[in-house]
Tab-separated table of C-alpha atoms in Angstrom:
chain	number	residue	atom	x	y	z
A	1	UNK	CA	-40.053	-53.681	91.497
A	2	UNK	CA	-39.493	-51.406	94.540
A	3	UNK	CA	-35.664	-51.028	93.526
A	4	UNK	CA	-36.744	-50.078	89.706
A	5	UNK	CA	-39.515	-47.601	91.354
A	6	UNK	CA	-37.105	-46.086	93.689
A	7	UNK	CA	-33.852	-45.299	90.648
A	8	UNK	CA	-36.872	-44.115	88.447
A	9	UNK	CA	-37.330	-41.116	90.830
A	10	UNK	CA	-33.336	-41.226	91.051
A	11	UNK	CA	-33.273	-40.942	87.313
A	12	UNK	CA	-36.046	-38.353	87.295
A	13	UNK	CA	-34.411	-35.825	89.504
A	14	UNK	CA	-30.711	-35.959	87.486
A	15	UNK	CA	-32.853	-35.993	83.788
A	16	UNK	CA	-35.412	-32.690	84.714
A	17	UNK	CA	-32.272	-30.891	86.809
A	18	UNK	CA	-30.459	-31.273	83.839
A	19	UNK	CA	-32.999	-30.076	81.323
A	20	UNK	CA	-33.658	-27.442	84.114
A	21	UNK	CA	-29.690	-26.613	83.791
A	22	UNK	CA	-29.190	-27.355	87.335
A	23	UNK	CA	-25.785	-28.038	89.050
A	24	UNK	CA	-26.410	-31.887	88.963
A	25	UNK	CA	-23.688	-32.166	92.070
A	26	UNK	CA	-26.755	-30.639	94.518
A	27	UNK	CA	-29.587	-33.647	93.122
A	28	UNK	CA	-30.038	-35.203	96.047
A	29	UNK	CA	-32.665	-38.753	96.311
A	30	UNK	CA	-33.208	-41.147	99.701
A	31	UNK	CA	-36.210	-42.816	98.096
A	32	UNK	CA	-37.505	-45.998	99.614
A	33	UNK	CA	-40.659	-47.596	98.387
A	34	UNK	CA	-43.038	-50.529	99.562
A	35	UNK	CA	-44.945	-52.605	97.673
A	36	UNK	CA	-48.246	-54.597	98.360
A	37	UNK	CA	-51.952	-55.483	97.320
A	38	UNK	CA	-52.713	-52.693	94.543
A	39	UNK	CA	-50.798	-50.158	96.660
A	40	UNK	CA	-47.168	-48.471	96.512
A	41	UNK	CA	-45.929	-45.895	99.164
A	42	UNK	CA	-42.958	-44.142	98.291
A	43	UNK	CA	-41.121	-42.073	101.040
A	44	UNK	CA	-37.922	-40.614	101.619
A	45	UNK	CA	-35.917	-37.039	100.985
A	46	UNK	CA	-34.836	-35.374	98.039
A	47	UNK	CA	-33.838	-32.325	96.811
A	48	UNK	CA	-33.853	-31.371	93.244
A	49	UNK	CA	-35.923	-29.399	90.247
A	50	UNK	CA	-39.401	-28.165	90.859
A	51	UNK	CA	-40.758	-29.748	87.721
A	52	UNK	CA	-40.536	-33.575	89.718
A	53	UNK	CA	-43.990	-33.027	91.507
A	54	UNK	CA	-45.713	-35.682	92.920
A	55	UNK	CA	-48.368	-36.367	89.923
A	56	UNK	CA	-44.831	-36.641	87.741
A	57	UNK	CA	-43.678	-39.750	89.996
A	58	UNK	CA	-47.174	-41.402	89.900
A	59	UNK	CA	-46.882	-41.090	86.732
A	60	UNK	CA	-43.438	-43.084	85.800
A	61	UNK	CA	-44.455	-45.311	88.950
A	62	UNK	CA	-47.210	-46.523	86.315
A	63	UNK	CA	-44.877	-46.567	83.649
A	64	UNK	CA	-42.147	-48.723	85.538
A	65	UNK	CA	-45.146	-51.365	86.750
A	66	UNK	CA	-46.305	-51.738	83.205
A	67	UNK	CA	-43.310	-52.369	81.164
A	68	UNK	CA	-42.644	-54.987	84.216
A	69	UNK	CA	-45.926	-56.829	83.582
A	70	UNK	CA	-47.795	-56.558	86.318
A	71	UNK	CA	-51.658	-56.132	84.949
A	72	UNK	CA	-53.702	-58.188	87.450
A	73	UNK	CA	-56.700	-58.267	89.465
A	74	UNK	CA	-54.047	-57.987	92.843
A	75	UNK	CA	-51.468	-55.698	91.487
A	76	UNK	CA	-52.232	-53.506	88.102
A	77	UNK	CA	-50.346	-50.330	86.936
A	78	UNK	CA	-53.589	-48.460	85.942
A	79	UNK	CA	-55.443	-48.781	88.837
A	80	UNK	CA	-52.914	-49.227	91.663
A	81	UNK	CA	-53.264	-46.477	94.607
A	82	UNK	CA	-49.839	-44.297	94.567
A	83	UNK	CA	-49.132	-42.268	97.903
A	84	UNK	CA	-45.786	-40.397	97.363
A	85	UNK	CA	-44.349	-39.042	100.857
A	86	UNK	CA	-41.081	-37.464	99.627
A	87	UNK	CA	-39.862	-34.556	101.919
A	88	UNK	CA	-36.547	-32.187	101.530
A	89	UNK	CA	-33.251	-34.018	102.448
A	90	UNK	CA	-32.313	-32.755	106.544
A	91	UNK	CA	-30.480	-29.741	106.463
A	92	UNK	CA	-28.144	-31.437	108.941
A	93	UNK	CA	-27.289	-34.124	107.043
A	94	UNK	CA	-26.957	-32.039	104.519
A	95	UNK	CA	-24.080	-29.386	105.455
A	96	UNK	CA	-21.731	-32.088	105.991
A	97	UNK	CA	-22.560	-33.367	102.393
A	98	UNK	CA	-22.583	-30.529	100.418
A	99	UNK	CA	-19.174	-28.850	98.922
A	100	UNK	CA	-18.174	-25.232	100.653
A	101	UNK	CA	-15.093	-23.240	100.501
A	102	UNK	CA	-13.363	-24.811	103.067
A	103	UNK	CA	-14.497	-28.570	102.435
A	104	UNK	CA	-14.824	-30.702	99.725
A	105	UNK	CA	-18.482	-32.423	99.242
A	106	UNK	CA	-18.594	-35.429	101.862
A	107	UNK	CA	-19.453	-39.027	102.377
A	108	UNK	CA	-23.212	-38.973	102.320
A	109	UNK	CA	-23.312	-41.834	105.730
A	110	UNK	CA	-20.774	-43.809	107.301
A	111	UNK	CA	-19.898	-47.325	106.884
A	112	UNK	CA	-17.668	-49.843	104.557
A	113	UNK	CA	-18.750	-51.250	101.117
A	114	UNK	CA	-17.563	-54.270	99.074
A	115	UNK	CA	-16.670	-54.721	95.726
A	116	UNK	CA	-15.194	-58.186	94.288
A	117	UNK	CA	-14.037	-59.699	90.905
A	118	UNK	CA	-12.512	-63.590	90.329
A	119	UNK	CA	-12.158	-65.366	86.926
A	120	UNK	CA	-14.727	-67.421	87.054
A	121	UNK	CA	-16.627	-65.552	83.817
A	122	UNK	CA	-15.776	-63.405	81.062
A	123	UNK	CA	-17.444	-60.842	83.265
A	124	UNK	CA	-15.676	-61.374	86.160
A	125	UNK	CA	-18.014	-61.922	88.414
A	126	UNK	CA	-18.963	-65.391	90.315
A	127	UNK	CA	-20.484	-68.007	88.181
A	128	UNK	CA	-23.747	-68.965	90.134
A	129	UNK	CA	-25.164	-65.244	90.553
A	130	UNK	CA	-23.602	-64.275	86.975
A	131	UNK	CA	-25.858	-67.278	85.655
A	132	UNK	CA	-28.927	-66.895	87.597
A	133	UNK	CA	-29.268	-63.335	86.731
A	134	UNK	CA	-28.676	-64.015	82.972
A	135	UNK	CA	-31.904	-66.747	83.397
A	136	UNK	CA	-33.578	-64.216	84.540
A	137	UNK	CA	-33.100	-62.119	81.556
A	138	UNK	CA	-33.654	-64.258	79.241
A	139	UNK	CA	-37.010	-65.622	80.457
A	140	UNK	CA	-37.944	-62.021	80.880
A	141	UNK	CA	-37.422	-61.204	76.887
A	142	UNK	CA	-38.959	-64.002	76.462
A	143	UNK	CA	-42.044	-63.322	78.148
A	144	UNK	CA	-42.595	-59.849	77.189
A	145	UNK	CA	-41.799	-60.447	73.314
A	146	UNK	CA	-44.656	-63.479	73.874
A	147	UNK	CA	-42.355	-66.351	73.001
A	148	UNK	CA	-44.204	-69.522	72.049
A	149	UNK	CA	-45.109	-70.345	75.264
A	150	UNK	CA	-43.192	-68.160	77.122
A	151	UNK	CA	-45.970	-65.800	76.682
A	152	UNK	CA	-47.415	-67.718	79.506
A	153	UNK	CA	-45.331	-66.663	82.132
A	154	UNK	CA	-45.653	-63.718	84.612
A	155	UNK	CA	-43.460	-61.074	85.834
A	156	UNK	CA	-42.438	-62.162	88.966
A	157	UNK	CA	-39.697	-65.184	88.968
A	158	UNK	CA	-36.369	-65.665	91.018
A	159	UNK	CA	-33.706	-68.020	90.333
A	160	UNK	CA	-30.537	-70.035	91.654
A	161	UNK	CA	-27.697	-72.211	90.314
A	162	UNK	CA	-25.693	-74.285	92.527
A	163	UNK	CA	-22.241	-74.721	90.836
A	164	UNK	CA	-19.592	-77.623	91.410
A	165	UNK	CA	-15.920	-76.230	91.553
A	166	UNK	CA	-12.694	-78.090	91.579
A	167	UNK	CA	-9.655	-76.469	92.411
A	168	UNK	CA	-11.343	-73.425	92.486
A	169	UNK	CA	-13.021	-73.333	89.249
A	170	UNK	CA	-16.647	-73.830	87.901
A	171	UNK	CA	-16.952	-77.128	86.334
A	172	UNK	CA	-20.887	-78.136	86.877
A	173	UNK	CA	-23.959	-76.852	87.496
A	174	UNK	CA	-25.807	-79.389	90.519
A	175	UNK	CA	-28.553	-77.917	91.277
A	176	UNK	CA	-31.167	-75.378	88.834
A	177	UNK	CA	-33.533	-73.574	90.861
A	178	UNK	CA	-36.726	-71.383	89.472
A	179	UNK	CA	-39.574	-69.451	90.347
A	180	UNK	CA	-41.966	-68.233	88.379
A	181	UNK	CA	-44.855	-67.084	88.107
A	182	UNK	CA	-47.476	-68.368	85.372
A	183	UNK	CA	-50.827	-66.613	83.653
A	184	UNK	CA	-52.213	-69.914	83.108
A	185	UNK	CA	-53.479	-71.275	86.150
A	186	UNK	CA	-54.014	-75.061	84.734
A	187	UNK	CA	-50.170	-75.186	84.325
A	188	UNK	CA	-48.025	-77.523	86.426
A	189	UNK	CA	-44.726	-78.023	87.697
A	190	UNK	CA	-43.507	-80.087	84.697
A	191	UNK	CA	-45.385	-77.873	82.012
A	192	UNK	CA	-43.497	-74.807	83.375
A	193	UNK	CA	-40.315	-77.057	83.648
A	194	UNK	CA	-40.854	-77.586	79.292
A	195	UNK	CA	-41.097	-73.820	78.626
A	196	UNK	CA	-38.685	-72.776	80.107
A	197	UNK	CA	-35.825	-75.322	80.169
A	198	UNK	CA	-34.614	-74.798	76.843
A	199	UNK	CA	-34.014	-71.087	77.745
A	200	UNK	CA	-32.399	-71.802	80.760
A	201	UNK	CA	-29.883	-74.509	78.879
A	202	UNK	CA	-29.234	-71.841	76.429
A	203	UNK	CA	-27.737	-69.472	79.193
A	204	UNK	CA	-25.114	-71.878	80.984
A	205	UNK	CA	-22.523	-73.962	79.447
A	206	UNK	CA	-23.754	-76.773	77.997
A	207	UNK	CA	-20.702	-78.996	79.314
A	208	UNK	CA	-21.999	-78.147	83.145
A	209	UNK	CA	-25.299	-79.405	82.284
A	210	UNK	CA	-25.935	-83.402	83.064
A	211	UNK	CA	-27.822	-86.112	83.702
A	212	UNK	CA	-26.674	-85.676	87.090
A	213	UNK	CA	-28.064	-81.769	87.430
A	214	UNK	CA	-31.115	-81.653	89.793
A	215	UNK	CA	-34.019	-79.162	88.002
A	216	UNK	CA	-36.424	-77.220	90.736
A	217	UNK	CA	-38.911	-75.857	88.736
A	218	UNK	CA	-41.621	-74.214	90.562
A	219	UNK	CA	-41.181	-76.461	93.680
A	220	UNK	CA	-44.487	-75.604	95.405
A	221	UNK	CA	-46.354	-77.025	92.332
A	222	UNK	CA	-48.378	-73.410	91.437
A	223	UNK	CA	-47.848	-70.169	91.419
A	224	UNK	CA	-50.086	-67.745	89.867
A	225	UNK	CA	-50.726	-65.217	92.954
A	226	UNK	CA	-47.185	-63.262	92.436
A	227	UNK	CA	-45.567	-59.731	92.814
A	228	UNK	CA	-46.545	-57.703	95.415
A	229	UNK	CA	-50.118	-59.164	95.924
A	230	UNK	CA	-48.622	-62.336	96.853
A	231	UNK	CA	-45.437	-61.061	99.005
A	232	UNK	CA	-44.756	-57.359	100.270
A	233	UNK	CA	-41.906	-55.597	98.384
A	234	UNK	CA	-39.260	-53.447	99.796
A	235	UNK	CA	-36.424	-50.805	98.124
A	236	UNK	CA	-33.149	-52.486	99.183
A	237	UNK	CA	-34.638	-55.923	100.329
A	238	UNK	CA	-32.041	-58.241	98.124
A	239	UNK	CA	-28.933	-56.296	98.683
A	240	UNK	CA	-27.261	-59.674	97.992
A	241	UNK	CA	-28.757	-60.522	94.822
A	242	UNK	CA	-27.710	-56.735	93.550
A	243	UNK	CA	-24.036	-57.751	94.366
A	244	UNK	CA	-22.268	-60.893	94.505
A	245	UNK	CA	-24.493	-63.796	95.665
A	246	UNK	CA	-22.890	-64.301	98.905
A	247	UNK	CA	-19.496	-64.638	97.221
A	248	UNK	CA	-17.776	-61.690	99.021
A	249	UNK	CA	-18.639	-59.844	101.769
A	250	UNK	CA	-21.326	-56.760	102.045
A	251	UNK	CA	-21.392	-53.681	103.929
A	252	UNK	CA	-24.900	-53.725	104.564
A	253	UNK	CA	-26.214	-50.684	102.427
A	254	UNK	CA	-28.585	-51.018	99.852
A	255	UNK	CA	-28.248	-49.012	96.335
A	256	UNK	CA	-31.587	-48.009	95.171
A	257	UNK	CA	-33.324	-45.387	95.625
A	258	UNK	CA	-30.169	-42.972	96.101
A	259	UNK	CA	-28.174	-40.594	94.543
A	260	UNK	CA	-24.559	-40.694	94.628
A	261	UNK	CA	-23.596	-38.601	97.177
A	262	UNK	CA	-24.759	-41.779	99.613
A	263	UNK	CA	-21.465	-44.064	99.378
A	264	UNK	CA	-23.654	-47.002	100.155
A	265	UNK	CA	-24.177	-46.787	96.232
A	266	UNK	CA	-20.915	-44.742	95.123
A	267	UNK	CA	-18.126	-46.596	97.333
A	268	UNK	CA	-19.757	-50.126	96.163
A	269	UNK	CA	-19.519	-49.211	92.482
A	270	UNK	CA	-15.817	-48.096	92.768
A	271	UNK	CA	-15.192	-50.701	94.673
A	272	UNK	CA	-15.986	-53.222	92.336
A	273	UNK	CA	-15.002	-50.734	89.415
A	274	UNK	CA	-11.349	-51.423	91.528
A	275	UNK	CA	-11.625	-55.105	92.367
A	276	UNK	CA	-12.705	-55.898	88.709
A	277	UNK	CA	-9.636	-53.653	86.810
A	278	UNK	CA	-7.230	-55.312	89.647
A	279	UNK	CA	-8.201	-58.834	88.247
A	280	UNK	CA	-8.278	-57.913	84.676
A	281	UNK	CA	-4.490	-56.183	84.548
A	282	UNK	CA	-3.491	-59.558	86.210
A	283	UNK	CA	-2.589	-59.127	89.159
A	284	UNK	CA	-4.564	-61.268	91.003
A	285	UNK	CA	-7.689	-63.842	89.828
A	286	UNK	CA	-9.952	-63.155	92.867
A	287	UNK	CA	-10.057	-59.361	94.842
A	288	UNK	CA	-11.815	-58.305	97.061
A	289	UNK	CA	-11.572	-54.666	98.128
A	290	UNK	CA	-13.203	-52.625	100.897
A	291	UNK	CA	-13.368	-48.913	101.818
A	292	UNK	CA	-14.773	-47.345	104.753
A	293	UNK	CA	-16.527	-43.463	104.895
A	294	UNK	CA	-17.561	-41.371	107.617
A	295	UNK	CA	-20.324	-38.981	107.098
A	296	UNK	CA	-19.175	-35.587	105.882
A	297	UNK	CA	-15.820	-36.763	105.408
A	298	UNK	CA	-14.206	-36.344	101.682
A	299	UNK	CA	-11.534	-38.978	101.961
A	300	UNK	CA	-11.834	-42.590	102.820
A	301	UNK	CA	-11.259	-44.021	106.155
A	302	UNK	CA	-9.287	-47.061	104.946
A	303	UNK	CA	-8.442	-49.284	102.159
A	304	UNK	CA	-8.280	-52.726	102.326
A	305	UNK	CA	-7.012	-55.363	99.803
A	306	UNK	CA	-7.371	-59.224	100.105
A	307	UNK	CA	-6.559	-61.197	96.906
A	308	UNK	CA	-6.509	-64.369	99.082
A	309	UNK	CA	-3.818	-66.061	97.979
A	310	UNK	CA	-4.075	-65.571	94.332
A	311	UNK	CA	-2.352	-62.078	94.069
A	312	UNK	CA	0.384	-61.454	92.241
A	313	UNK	CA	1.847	-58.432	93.935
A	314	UNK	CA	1.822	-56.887	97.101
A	315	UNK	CA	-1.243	-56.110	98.961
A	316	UNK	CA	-0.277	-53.310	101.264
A	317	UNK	CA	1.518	-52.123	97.851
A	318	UNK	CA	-1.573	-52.559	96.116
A	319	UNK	CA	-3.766	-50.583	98.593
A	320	UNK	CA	-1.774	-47.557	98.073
A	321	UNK	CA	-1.525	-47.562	94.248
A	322	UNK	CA	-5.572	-47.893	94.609
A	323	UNK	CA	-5.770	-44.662	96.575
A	324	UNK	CA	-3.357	-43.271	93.709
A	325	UNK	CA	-4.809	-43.462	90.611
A	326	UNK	CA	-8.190	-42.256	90.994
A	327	UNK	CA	-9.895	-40.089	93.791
A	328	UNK	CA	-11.696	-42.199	96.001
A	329	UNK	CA	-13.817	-39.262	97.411
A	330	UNK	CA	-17.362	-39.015	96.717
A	331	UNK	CA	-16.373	-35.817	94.212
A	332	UNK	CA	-13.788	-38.073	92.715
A	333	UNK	CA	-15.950	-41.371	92.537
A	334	UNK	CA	-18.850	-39.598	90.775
A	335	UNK	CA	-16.405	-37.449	88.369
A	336	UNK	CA	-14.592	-40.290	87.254
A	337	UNK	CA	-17.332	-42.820	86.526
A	338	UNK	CA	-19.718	-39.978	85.287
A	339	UNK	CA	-22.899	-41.258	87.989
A	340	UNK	CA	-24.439	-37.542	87.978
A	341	UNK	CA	-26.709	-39.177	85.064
A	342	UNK	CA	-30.123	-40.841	84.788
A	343	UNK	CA	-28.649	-43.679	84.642
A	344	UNK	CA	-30.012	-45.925	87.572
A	345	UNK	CA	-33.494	-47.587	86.702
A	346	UNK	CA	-31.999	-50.631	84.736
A	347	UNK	CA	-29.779	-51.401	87.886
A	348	UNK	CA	-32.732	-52.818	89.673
A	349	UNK	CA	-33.310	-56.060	87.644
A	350	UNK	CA	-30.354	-58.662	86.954
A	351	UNK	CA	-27.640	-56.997	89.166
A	352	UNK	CA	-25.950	-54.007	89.874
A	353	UNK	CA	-22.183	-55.910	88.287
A	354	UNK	CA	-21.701	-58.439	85.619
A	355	UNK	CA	-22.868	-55.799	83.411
A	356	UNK	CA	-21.521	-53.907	80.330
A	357	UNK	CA	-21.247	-50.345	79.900
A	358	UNK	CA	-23.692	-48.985	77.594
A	359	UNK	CA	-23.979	-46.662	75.054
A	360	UNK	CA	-25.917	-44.394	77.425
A	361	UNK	CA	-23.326	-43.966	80.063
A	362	UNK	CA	-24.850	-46.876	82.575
A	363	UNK	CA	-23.071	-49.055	84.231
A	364	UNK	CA	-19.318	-47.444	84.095
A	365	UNK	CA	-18.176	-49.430	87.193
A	366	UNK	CA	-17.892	-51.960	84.615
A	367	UNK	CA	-14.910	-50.596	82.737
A	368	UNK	CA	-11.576	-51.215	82.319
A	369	UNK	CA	-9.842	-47.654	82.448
A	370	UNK	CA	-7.546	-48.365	84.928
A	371	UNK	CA	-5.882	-51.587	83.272
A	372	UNK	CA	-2.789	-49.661	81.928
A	373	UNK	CA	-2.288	-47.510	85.243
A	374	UNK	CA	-2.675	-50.687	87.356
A	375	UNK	CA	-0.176	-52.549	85.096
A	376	UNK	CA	2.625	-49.594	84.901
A	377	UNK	CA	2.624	-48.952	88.891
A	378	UNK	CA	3.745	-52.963	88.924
C-alpha cells in the first residue's frame, strides 16, 4: 500500500503537468510513504504543476486505500490522518539531472540495476514469483467482486510457491504458502484453506500440483488484525518481491515513489526490457544483464551480460550490440519506452515484470521491440 500511495503522487504529477501542458521531461517525484495505525506520512521532493497541492494527494491517498480494501476500525480510508511533507527536489541534485546546452539530462543517483528473463513461463520470468504474484491476483478479484466466499477475505495477503526443477526446469510445485487476512474472525486455518484453494489450483499447472505438495494456509491459525494496523508499511520495503524473487541479483534501489529520471526505476526497467528481448530472439534461455550510472552522468558506466551457460552467442559481443540499438541514457530509456506517463500506480501490486503492456501505455519494459534488431546483429 505504501508503493501504490507513493506512484499515485508519481502518476499525479505526469497526468496534471500534462493537462497543465508542461514539459513532462522536468516532473520530478522522490516520494516515500509510511504506513501505520490510522496514519500515513508521505515525504520526499518533487517538482512539478501547481495544481498537485497537498489537499489533492490526501485526496487520491483516500482513493488508493479504498479501492485496496482497507475499511477497519485500525486502518480506514475515510478517517485515516494524512500528513503530506513533500518539499522541492535539491537544487544540487538537480543541475546534474536536468538537460542544458552543454549536457544531456543525467543519471538521477549512482549505482547498478538488474534486469533478468529465463524460459521458465510464457512471460519469461521465474516460475515461483511469476505464480505467487498471479495468486495474489486472483484472490484479490476475487475478494473485491465478493466471490462466494471469497468475499470473506481482507486486503492484506502475501504468498509463496516453492517449485521443484530438474535439469533446470519447473516440474512441481512442493511447497504453497499463504497469508491472508480474513473479515470473519470465527474462521480457521482449514476454512480459509477451502476458499481459497480452488483459486490458487486454478493459477498453477495442474500437473505440478500433488498429493505430495505441502499447503500453508494461514500458518499462525488467525489473522484478522492486518495492513498497516497490524505491521508498519514502508515505500520500497519488498524490492524483491517487485523484481525477481531472489532469482537474479538486485541493485538495491527501490522503484516507487519516483519518477524516471532516478535510474533505480529507469535502468531496472530497461534492463529487464533487455534481458527479456535477449531471451525471446533466442539467443540465450536465461540473461541476466546489469548497468551501472553515476549521478549526472548521461551514459552508462558499464554493461554487463551473463547468460550463464545457456547463451547462444557471444557475451562481450552481446554487450555491445545492447549499447547499440537503443540509448541506454536516462533521455534514451524514457524516450524509447514512453515512462513520461501516469503510468506507475498499478506497478505496486503483483510485480513490476511478468506483466503485459497495456492499452494505456503501462508496463512497456514488457515488449518485444527489439526481437528483430537483436536477431539481425547475430
Amino acid at each position: 500500500m505504501s508503493d501504490r500511495i507513493s506512484d499515485e503522487i508519481v502518476d499525479l504529477f505526469y497526468r496534471e503537468g500534462a493537462a497543465a501542458g508542461d514539459d513532462p521531461w522536468q516532473i520530478r517525484a522522490a516520494c516515500e510513504t509510511l504506513t501505520t495505525t490510522n496514519r500515513v506520512v508521505i515525504a520526499g521532493e518533487t517538482r512539478g504543476p501547481e495544481s498537485v497541492t497537498k489537499d489533492v494527494i490526501i485526496d487520491k491517498t483516500r482513493e488508493a486505500i479504498k479501492d485496496i480494501g482497507y475499511e477497519q476500525d485500525g486502518f480506514h480510508w475515510n478517517t485515516a490522518e494524512i500528513e503530506v511533507l513533500l518539499h522541492p527536489q535539491s537544487v544540487d541534485i538537480a543541475q546534474g539531472v536536468d538537460a542544458g546546452d552543454d549536457k544531456d539530462e543525467g543519471a538521477g543517483d549512482q549505482g547498478i540495476m538488474f534486469g533478468y528473463a529465463c524460459r521458465d513461463t510464457d512471460a519469461l520470468m521465474p516460475a515461483p514469483i511469476f505464480y505467487s504474484h498471479k495468486i495474489l491476483e486472483v484472490l484479490a478479484k476475487a475478494r473485491k467482486g465478493k466471490d462466494g466466499d471469497a468475499g470473506k477475505l481482507g486486503p492484506d495477503s502475501k504468498s509463496q510457491v516453492t517449485v521443484q526443477y530438474e535439469n533446470g526446469k519447473p516440474v512441481a510445485v512442493t511447497q504453497i504458502v499463504l497469508s491472508t487476512q480474513h473479515i470473519d474472525a470465527s474462521l480457521n486455518s482449514d476454512d480459509v484453506r477451502q476458499i481459497v484453494e480452488p483459486y490458487i489450483r486454478g493459477v498453477l499447472p495442474a500437473e505440478w500440483v500433488s498429493n505430495d505438495t505441502a499447503w500453508h494456509v494461514n500458518p499462525t491459525g488467525k489473522f484478522v488484525i492486518g495492513g498497516p494496523d497490524g505491521d508498519c508499511g514502508l515505500t520500497g520495503r519488498k524490492i524483491i518481491v517487485d523484481t525477481y524473487g531472489g532469482a537474479a541479483p538486485h541493485g538495491g534501489g527501490a522503484f516507487s515513489g519516483k519518477d524516471t529520471t532516478k535510474v533505480d526505476r529507469s535502468a531496472a526497467y530497461v534492463s529487464r526490457y533487455l534481458a527479456k528481448n535477449v531471451v525471446a530472439a533466442g539467443l540465450a534461455d536465461r540473461c541476466t544483464i546489469q548497468l551501472a550510472y553515476a549521478i549526472g552522468v548521461a551514459e552508462p558506466l558499464s554493461i554487463y551480460v551473463d547468460t550463464h551457460e545457456t547463451g547462444r552467442v557471444d557475451e562481450v559481443k552481446l554487450e555491445k550490440v545492447l549499447g547499440e540499438v537503443m540509448s541506454l541514457t536516462p533521455r534514451g530509456i524514457r524516450k524509447h519506452l514512453n515512462l513520461n506517463n501516469p503510468i506507475y500506480a498499478r506497478t505496486a501490486a503483483y510485480g513490476h515484470f511478468g506483466r503485459e503492456v497495456d492499452s494505456t501505455g503501462g508496463f512497456t519494459w514488457e515488449g518485444l521491440g527489439l526481437v528483430n534488431a537483436l536477431k539481425s546483429a547475430f
